[in-house]
Coordinates of C-alpha atoms (C1' of nucleotides) in Angstrom, one line a residue:
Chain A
X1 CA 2.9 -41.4 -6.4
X2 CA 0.7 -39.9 -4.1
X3 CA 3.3 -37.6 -2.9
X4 CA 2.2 -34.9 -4.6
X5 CA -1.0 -35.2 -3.6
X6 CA -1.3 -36.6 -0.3
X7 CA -4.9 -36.6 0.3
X8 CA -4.3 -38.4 4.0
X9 CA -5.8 -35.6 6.5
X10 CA -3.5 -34.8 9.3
X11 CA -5.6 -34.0 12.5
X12 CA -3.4 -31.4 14.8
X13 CA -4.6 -29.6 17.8
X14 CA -5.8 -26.0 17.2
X15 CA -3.8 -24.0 18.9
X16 CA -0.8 -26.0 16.6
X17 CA -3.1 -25.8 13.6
X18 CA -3.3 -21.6 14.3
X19 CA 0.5 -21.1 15.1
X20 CA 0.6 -22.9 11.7
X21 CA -1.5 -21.1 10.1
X22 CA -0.4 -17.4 11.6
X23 CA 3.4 -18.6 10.9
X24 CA 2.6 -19.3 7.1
X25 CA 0.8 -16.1 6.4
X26 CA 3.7 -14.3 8.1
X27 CA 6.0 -15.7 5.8
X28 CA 3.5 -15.0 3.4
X29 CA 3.3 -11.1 4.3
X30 CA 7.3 -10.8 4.3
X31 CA 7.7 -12.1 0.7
X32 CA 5.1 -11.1 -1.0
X33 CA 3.1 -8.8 0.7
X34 CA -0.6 -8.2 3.2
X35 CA -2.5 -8.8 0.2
X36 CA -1.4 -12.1 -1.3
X37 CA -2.4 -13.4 2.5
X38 CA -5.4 -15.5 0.7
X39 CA -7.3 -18.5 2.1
X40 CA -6.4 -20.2 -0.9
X41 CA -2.5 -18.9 -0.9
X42 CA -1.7 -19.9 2.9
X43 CA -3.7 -23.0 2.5
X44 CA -1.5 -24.4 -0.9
X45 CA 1.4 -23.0 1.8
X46 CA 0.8 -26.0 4.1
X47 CA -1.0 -28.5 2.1
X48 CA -4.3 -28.0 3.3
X49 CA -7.7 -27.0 1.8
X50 CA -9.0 -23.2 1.9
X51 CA -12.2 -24.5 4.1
X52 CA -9.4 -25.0 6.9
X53 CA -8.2 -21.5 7.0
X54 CA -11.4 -19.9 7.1
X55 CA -12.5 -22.3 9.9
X56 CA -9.8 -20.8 11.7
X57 CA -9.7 -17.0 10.9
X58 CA -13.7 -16.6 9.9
X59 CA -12.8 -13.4 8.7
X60 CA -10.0 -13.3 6.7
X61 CA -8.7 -9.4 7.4
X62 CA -7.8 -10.9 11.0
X63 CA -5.7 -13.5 9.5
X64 CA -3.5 -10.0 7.8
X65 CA -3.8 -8.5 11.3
X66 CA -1.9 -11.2 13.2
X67 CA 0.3 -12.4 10.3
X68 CA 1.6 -8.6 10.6
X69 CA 2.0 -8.5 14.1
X70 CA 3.7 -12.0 14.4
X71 CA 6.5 -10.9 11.7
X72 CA 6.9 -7.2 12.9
X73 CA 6.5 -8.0 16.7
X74 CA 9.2 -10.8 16.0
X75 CA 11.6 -9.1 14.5
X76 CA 11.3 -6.3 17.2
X77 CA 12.2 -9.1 19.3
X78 CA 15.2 -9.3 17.1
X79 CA 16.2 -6.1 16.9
X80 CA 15.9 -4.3 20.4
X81 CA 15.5 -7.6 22.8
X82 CA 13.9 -6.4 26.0
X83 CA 16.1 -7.8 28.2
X84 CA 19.7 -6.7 27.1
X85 CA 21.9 -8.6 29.1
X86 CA 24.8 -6.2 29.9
X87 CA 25.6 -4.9 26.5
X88 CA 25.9 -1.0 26.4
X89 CA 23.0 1.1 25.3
X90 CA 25.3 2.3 22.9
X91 CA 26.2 -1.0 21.8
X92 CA 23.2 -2.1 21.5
X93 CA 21.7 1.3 19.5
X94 CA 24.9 0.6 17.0
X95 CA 23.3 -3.1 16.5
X96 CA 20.0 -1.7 15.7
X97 CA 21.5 0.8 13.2
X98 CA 23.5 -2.3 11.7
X99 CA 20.4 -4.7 11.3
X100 CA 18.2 -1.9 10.3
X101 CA 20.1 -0.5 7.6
X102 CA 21.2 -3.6 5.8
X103 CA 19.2 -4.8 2.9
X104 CA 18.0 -7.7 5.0
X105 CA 15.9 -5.6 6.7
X106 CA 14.0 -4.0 3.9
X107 CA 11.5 -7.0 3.6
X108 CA 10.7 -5.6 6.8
X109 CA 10.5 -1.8 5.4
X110 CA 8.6 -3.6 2.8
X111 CA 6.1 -4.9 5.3
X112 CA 5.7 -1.3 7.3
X113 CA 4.7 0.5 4.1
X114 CA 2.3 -2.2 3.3
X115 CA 0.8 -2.1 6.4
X116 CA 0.5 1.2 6.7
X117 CA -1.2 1.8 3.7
X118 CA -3.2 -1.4 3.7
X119 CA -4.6 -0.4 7.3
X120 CA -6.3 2.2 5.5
X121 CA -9.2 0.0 4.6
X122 CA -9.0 -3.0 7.3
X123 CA -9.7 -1.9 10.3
X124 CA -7.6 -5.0 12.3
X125 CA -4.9 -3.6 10.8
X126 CA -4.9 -0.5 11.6
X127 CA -5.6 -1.6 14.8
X128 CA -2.7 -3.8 15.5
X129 CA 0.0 -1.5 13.7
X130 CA -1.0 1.2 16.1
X131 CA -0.5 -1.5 18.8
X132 CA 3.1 -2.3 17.5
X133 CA 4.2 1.1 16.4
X134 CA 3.4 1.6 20.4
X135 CA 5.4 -1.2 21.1
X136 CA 8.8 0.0 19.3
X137 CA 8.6 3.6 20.2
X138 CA 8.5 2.4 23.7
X139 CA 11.2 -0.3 23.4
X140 CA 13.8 2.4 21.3
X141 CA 12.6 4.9 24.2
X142 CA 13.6 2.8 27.2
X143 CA 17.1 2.2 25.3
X144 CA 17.7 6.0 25.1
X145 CA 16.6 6.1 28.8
X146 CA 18.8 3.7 30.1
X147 CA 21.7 5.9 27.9
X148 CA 20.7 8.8 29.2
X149 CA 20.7 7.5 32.8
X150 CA 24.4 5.2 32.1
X151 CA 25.6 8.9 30.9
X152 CA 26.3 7.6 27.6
X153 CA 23.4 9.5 25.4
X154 CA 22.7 13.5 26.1
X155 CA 19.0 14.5 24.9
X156 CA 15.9 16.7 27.4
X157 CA 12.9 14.2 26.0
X158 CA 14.5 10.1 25.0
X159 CA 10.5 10.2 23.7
X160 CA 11.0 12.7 21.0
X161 CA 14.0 11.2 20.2
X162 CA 13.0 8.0 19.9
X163 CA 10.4 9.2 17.7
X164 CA 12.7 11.2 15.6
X165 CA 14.7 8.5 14.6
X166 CA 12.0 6.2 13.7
X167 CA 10.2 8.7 11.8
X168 CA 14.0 8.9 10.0
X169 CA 14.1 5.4 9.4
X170 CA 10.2 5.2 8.0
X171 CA 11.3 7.8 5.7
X172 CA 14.0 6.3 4.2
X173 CA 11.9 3.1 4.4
X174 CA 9.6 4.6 1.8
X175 CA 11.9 4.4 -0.6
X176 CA 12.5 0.8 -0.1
X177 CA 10.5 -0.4 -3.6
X178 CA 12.3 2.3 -5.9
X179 CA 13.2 1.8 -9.1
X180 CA 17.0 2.0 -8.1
X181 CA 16.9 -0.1 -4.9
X182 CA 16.8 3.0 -2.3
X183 CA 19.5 5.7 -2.6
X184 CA 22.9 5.9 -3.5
X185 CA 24.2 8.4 -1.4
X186 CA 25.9 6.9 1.1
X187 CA 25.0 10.2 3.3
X188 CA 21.5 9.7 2.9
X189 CA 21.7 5.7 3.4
X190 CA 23.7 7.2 7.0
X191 CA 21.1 9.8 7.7
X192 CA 19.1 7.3 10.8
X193 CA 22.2 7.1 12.3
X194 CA 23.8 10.6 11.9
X195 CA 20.0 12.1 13.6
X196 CA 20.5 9.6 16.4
X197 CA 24.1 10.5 17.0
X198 CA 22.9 14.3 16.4
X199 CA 20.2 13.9 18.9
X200 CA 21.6 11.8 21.7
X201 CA 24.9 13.9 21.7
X202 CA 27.0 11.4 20.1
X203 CA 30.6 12.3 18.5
X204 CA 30.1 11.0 14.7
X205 CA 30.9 7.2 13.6
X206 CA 29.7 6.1 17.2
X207 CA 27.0 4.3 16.1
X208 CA 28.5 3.0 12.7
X209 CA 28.5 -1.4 12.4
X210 CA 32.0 -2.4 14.0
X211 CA 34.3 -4.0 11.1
X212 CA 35.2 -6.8 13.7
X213 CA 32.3 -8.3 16.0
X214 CA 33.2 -9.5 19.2
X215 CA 32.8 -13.2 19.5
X216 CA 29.5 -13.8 18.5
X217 CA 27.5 -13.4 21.6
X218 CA 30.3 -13.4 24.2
X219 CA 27.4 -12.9 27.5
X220 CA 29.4 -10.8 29.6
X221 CA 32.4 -8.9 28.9
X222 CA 32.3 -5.3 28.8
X223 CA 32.6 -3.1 25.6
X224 CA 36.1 -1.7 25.4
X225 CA 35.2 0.5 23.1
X226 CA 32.1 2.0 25.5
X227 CA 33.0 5.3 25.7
X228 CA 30.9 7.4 28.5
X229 CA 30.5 11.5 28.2
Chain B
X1 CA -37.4 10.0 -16.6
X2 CA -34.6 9.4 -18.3
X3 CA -31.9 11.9 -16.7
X4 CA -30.8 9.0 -14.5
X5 CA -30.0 6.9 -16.9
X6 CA -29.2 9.2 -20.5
X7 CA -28.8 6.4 -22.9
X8 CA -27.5 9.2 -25.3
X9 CA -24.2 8.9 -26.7
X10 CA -22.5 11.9 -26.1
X11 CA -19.1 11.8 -28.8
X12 CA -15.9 13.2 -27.6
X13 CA -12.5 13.9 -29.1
X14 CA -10.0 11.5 -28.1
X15 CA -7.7 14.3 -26.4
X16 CA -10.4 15.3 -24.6
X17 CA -12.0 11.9 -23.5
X18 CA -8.5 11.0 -22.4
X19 CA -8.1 14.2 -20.6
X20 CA -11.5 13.9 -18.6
X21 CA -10.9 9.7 -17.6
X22 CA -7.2 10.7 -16.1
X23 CA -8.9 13.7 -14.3
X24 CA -11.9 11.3 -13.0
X25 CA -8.7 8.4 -11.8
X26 CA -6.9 11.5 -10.2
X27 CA -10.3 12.3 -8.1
X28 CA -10.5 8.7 -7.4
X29 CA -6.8 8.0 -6.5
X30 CA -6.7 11.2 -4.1
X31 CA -10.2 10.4 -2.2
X32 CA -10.2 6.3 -2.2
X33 CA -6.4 4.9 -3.1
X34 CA -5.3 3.6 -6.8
X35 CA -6.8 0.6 -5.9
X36 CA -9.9 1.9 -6.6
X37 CA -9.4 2.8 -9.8
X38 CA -11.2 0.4 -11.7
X39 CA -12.7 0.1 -15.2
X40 CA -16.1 0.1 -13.6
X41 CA -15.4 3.0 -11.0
X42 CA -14.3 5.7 -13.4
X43 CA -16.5 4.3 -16.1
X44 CA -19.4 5.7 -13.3
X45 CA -17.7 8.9 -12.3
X46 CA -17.6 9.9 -16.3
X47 CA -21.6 8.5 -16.8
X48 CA -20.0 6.1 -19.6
X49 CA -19.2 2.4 -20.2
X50 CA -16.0 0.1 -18.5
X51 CA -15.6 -0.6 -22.3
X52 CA -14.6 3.0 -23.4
X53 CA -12.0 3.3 -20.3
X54 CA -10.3 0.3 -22.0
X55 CA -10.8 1.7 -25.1
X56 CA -8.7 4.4 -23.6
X57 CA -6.1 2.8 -21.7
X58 CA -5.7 -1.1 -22.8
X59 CA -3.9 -1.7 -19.8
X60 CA -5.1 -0.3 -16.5
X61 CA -1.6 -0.2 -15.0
X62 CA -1.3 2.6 -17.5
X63 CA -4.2 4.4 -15.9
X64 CA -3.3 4.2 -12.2
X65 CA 0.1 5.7 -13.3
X66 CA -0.9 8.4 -15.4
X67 CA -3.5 9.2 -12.7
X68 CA -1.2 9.2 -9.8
X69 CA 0.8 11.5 -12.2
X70 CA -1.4 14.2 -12.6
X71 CA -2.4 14.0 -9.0
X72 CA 1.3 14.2 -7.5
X73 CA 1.9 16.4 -10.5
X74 CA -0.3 19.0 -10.3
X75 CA 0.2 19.0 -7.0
X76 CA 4.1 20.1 -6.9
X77 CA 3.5 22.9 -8.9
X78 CA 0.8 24.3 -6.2
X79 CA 3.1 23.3 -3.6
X80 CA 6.1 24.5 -5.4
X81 CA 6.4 26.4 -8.3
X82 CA 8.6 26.5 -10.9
X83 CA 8.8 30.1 -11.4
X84 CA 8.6 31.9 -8.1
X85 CA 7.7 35.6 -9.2
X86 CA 9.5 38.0 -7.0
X87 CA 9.1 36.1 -3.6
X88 CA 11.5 35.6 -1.6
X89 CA 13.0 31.2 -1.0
X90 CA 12.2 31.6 2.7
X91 CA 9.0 32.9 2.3
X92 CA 8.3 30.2 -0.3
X93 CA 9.8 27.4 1.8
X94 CA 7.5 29.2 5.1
X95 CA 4.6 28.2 2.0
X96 CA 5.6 25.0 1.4
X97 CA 5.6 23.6 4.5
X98 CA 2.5 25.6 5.6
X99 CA 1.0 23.6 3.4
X100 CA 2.8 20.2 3.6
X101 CA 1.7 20.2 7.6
X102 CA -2.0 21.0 6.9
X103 CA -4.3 18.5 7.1
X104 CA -5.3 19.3 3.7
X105 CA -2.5 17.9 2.7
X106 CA -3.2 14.4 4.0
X107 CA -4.8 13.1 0.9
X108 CA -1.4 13.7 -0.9
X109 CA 0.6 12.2 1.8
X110 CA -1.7 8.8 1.5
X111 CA -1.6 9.1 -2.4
X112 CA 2.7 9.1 -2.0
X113 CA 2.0 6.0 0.6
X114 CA -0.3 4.4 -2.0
X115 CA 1.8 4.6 -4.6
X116 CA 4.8 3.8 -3.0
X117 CA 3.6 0.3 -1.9
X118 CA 1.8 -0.3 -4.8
X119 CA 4.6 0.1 -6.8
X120 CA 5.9 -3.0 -5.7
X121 CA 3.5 -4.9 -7.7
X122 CA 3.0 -2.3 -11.0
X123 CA 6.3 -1.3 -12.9
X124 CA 4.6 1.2 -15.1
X125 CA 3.6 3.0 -11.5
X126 CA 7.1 2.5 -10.0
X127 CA 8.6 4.3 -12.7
X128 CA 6.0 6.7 -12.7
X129 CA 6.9 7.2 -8.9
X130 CA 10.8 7.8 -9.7
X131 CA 10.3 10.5 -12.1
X132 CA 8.0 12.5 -9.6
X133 CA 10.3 11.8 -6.9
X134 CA 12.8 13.3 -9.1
X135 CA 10.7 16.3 -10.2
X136 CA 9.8 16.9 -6.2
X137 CA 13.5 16.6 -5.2
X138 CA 14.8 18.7 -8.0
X139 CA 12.7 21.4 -7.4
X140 CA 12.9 22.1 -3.6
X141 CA 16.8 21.8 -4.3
X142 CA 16.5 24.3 -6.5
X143 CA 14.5 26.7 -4.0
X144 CA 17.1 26.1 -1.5
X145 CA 20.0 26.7 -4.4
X146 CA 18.3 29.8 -5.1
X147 CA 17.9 30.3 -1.0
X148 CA 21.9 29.8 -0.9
X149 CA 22.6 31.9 -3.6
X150 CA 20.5 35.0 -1.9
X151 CA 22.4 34.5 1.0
X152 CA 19.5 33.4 3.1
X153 CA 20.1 29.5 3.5
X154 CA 23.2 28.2 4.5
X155 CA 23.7 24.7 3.9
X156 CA 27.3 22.6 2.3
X157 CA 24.9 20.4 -0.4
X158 CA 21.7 21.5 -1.2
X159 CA 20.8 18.2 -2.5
X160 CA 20.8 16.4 0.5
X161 CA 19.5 19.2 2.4
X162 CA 16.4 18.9 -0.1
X163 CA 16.5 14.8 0.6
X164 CA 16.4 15.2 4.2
X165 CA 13.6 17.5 4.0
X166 CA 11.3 15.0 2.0
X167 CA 12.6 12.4 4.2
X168 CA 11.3 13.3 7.2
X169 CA 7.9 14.7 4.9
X170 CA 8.0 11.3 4.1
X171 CA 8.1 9.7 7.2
X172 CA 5.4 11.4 8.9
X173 CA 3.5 10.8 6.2
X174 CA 3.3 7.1 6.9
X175 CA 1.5 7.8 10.0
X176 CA -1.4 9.4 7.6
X177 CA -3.8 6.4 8.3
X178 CA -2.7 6.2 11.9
X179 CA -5.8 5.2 14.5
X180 CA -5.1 8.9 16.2
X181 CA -5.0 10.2 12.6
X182 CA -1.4 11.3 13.3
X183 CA 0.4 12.5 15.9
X184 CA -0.8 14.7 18.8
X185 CA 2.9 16.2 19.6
X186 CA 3.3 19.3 18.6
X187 CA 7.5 19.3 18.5
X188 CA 6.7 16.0 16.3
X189 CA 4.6 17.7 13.9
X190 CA 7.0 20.9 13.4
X191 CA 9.7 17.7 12.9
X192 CA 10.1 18.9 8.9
X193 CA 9.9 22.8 9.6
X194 CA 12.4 22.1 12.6
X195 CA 15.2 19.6 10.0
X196 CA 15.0 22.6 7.9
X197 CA 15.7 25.0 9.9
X198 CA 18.6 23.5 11.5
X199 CA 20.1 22.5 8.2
X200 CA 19.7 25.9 6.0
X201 CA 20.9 27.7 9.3
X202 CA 18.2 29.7 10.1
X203 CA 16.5 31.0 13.7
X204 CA 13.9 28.9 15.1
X205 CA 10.6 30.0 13.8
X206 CA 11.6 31.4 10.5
X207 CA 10.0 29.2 8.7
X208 CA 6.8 28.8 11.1
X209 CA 3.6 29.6 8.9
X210 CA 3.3 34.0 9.2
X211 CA -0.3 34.3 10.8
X212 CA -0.8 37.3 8.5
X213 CA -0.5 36.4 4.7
X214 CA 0.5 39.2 2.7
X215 CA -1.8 40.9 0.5
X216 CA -2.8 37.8 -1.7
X217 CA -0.5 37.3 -4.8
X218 CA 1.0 40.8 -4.6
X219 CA 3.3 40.0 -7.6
X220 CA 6.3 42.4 -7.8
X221 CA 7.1 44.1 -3.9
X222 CA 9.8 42.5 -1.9
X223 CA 9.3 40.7 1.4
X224 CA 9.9 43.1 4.1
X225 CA 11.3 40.5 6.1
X226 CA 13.5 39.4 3.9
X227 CA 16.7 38.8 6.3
X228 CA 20.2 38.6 4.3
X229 CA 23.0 36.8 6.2
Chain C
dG1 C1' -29.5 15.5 -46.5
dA2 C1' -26.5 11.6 -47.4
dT3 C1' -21.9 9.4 -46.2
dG4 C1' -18.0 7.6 -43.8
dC5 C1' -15.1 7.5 -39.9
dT6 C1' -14.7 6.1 -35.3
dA7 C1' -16.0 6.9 -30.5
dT8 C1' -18.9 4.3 -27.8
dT9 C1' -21.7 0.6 -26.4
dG10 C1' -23.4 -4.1 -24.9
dA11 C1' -22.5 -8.6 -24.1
dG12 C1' -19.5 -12.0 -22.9
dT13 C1' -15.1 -14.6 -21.2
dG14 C1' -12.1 -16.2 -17.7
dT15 C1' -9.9 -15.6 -13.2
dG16 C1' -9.6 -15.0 -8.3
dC17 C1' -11.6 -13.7 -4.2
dG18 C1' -14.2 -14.6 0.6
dA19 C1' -17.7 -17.0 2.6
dC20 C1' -20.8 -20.9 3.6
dC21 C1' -22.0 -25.8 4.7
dA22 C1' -23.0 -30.7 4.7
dA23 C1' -20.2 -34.8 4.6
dT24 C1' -16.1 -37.1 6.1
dA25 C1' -12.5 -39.3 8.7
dA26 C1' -8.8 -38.7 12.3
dG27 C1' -7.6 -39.7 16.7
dC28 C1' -8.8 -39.9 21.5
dA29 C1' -11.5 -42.0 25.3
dA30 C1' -14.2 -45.7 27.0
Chain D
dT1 C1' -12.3 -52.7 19.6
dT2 C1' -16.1 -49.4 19.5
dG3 C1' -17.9 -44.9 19.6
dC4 C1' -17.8 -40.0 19.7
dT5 C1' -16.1 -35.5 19.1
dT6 C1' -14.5 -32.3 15.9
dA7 C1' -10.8 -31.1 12.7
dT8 C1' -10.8 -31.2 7.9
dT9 C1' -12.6 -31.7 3.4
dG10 C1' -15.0 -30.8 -1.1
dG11 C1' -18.1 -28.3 -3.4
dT12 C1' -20.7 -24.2 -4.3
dC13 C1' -22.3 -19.5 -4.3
dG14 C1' -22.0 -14.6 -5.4
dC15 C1' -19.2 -10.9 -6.4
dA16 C1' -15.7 -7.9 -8.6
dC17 C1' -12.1 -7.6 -11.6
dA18 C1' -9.5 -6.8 -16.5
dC19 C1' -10.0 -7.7 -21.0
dT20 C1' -12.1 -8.7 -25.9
dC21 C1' -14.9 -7.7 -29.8
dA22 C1' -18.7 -7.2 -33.0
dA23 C1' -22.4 -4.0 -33.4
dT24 C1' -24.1 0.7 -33.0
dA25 C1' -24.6 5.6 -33.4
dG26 C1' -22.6 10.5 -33.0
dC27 C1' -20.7 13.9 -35.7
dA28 C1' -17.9 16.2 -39.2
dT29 C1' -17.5 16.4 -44.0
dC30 C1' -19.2 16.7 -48.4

DNA sequence: GATGCTATTGAGTGTGCGACCAATAAGCAA
DNA sequence: TTGCTTATTGGTCGCACACTCAATAGCATC
């Protein structure tokens, strides 16, 4: 049953062969962490020998680099699209909340700690999580601008802000491999969201997950519950 | 020659040995990471053999935990005391985060990211890590209870005051190994003095570091500018 | 000074890692 | 079909790690 072992090489293109590659390591980093990313790991991950990966990525911390940036840039895809196609800022700030306070997100949380520590010692790291902490501080700033400038957010600098509330949610994201599973006070859980609604001038429960979603994307009705100044 | 490599034995009490190898991890743990406490690397630092280290501590899990211990440990009680001997719970909270914004104060704020991420893979670490989250927590609530009680803090639940506080510690602290080695705005890094003075209720500044330190460790005078609500 | 306890050594085991390289075969082009 | 390019393999090397254990020697006690 050869099956199990097919030894029958499958030639792909490179540029396939690297997506391939950078994919598995991704999944690789949001599971089980930057430093289980081994040649041998991500090569039993597709079936492939350990030769193939290092052909590839030559040296292996670039492989960690861009397996971090393809999961975190992803899911900042995800999380704060840069096109939002008519939504509200406010809206869309109370879907970011949402997703990043559920406990799907903390492989994510997971993923920032380890990054930020494991860029201590690899330089490509460190590199590229500068590049991508860039990356969602601007994207969370240009939200708070267009609030600002719809009328729906109050606050002098959207900059600070934005950086207030990730520094909020990286806090909290520390927490994220404790003994108890993060923290039971439901005040602290809320405290991202209650600095954000502080902030941006925001009466209380603004930003909190609606019980009822509207139709899954619906394109382009209105909120009716947008409420301006 | 033989001072560079003494092939003398030199015979230690077991308190003591243990003593010294948990000191030489700390030093390690604080200037390289827990990773690099290995068999071999404190065996080095002490001029003895990997043997005796395991001798010591059978499993090294046990030794990156009791080191980040004593690190984070000693740590708290320079940071925050448990007996605070006439002084007043501003001034000691104007200390605290004197100290906690210094860049002195980075090697502890990498050691807390260390071992926060590390934790995921070591359970004798992650507990180690709840009970000094526990200690830290429990004692700035208590400074702040004490604060409340005085009548110079004004806050509805010194616990989560305390949590909010370390929060936003904590956060900035994950930019520690940052490429800019943190960040160059100013408002950003008064973030932690700035949450606490908004949530103990207390004028902008207050808690700013006093350029003038009083006469060092004057034990039993008052703080003149001790201000009672 | 002799004796016994045990702290300490030295040597060795097995595992997993990144990196290197000649040999091989897949798949495209002629 | 034939030939060529190169993606892929298989094997190997050196290194660092935790852990084990019998042998050794420091030191307190008598």
């Amino acid at each position: 049953m050869p099956s199990s072992v097919p030894n029958k090489r499958i030639r792909k293109s490179p540029a396939a062969r690297r997506a391939e590659i950078v994919a598995a390591a991704a999944s690789v980093a949001l599971t089980e962490g930057l430093e289980c990313i081994t040649l041998r790991r991500v090569a039993d991950e597709l079936g492939v020998r350990p030769g193939l990966i290092s052909h590839y990525f030559p040296a292996a911390d670039d492989l960690v680099a861009e397996a971090y940036g393809a999961a975190v840039g992803s899911e900042l895809d995800e999380l704060l699209p840069a096109d939002r196609c008519g939504a509200t800022p406010t809206r869309h700030l109370a879907r970011f909340f949402a997703r990043a306070s559920g406990e799907a997100y903390d492989d994510i949380s997971r993923l920032w700690l380890n990054a930020r520590h494991l860029s201590r010692y690899r330089p490509a790291l460190r590199e590229r999580v500068g590049v991508q902490e860039n990356a969602w501080r601007d994207r969370l700033e240009a939200l708070i601008r267009d609030g600002v400038d719809a009328g729906e957010f109050r606050t002098g600098d959207p900059l600070v802000t934005a950086v207030q509330i990730l520094v909020v949610l990286d806090g909290l994201g520390m927490l994220v491999n404790g003994a108890d599973g993060g923290e039971d006070l439901p005040v602290v859980r809320r405290l991202p969201i209650a600095t954000a609604e502080r902030e941006l001038g925001l009466p209380v429960g603004t930003l909190d997950a609606v019980p009822a979603p509207v139709r899954a994307d619906a394109p382009g009705g209105r909120s009716p519950s947008g409420r301006t100044g």
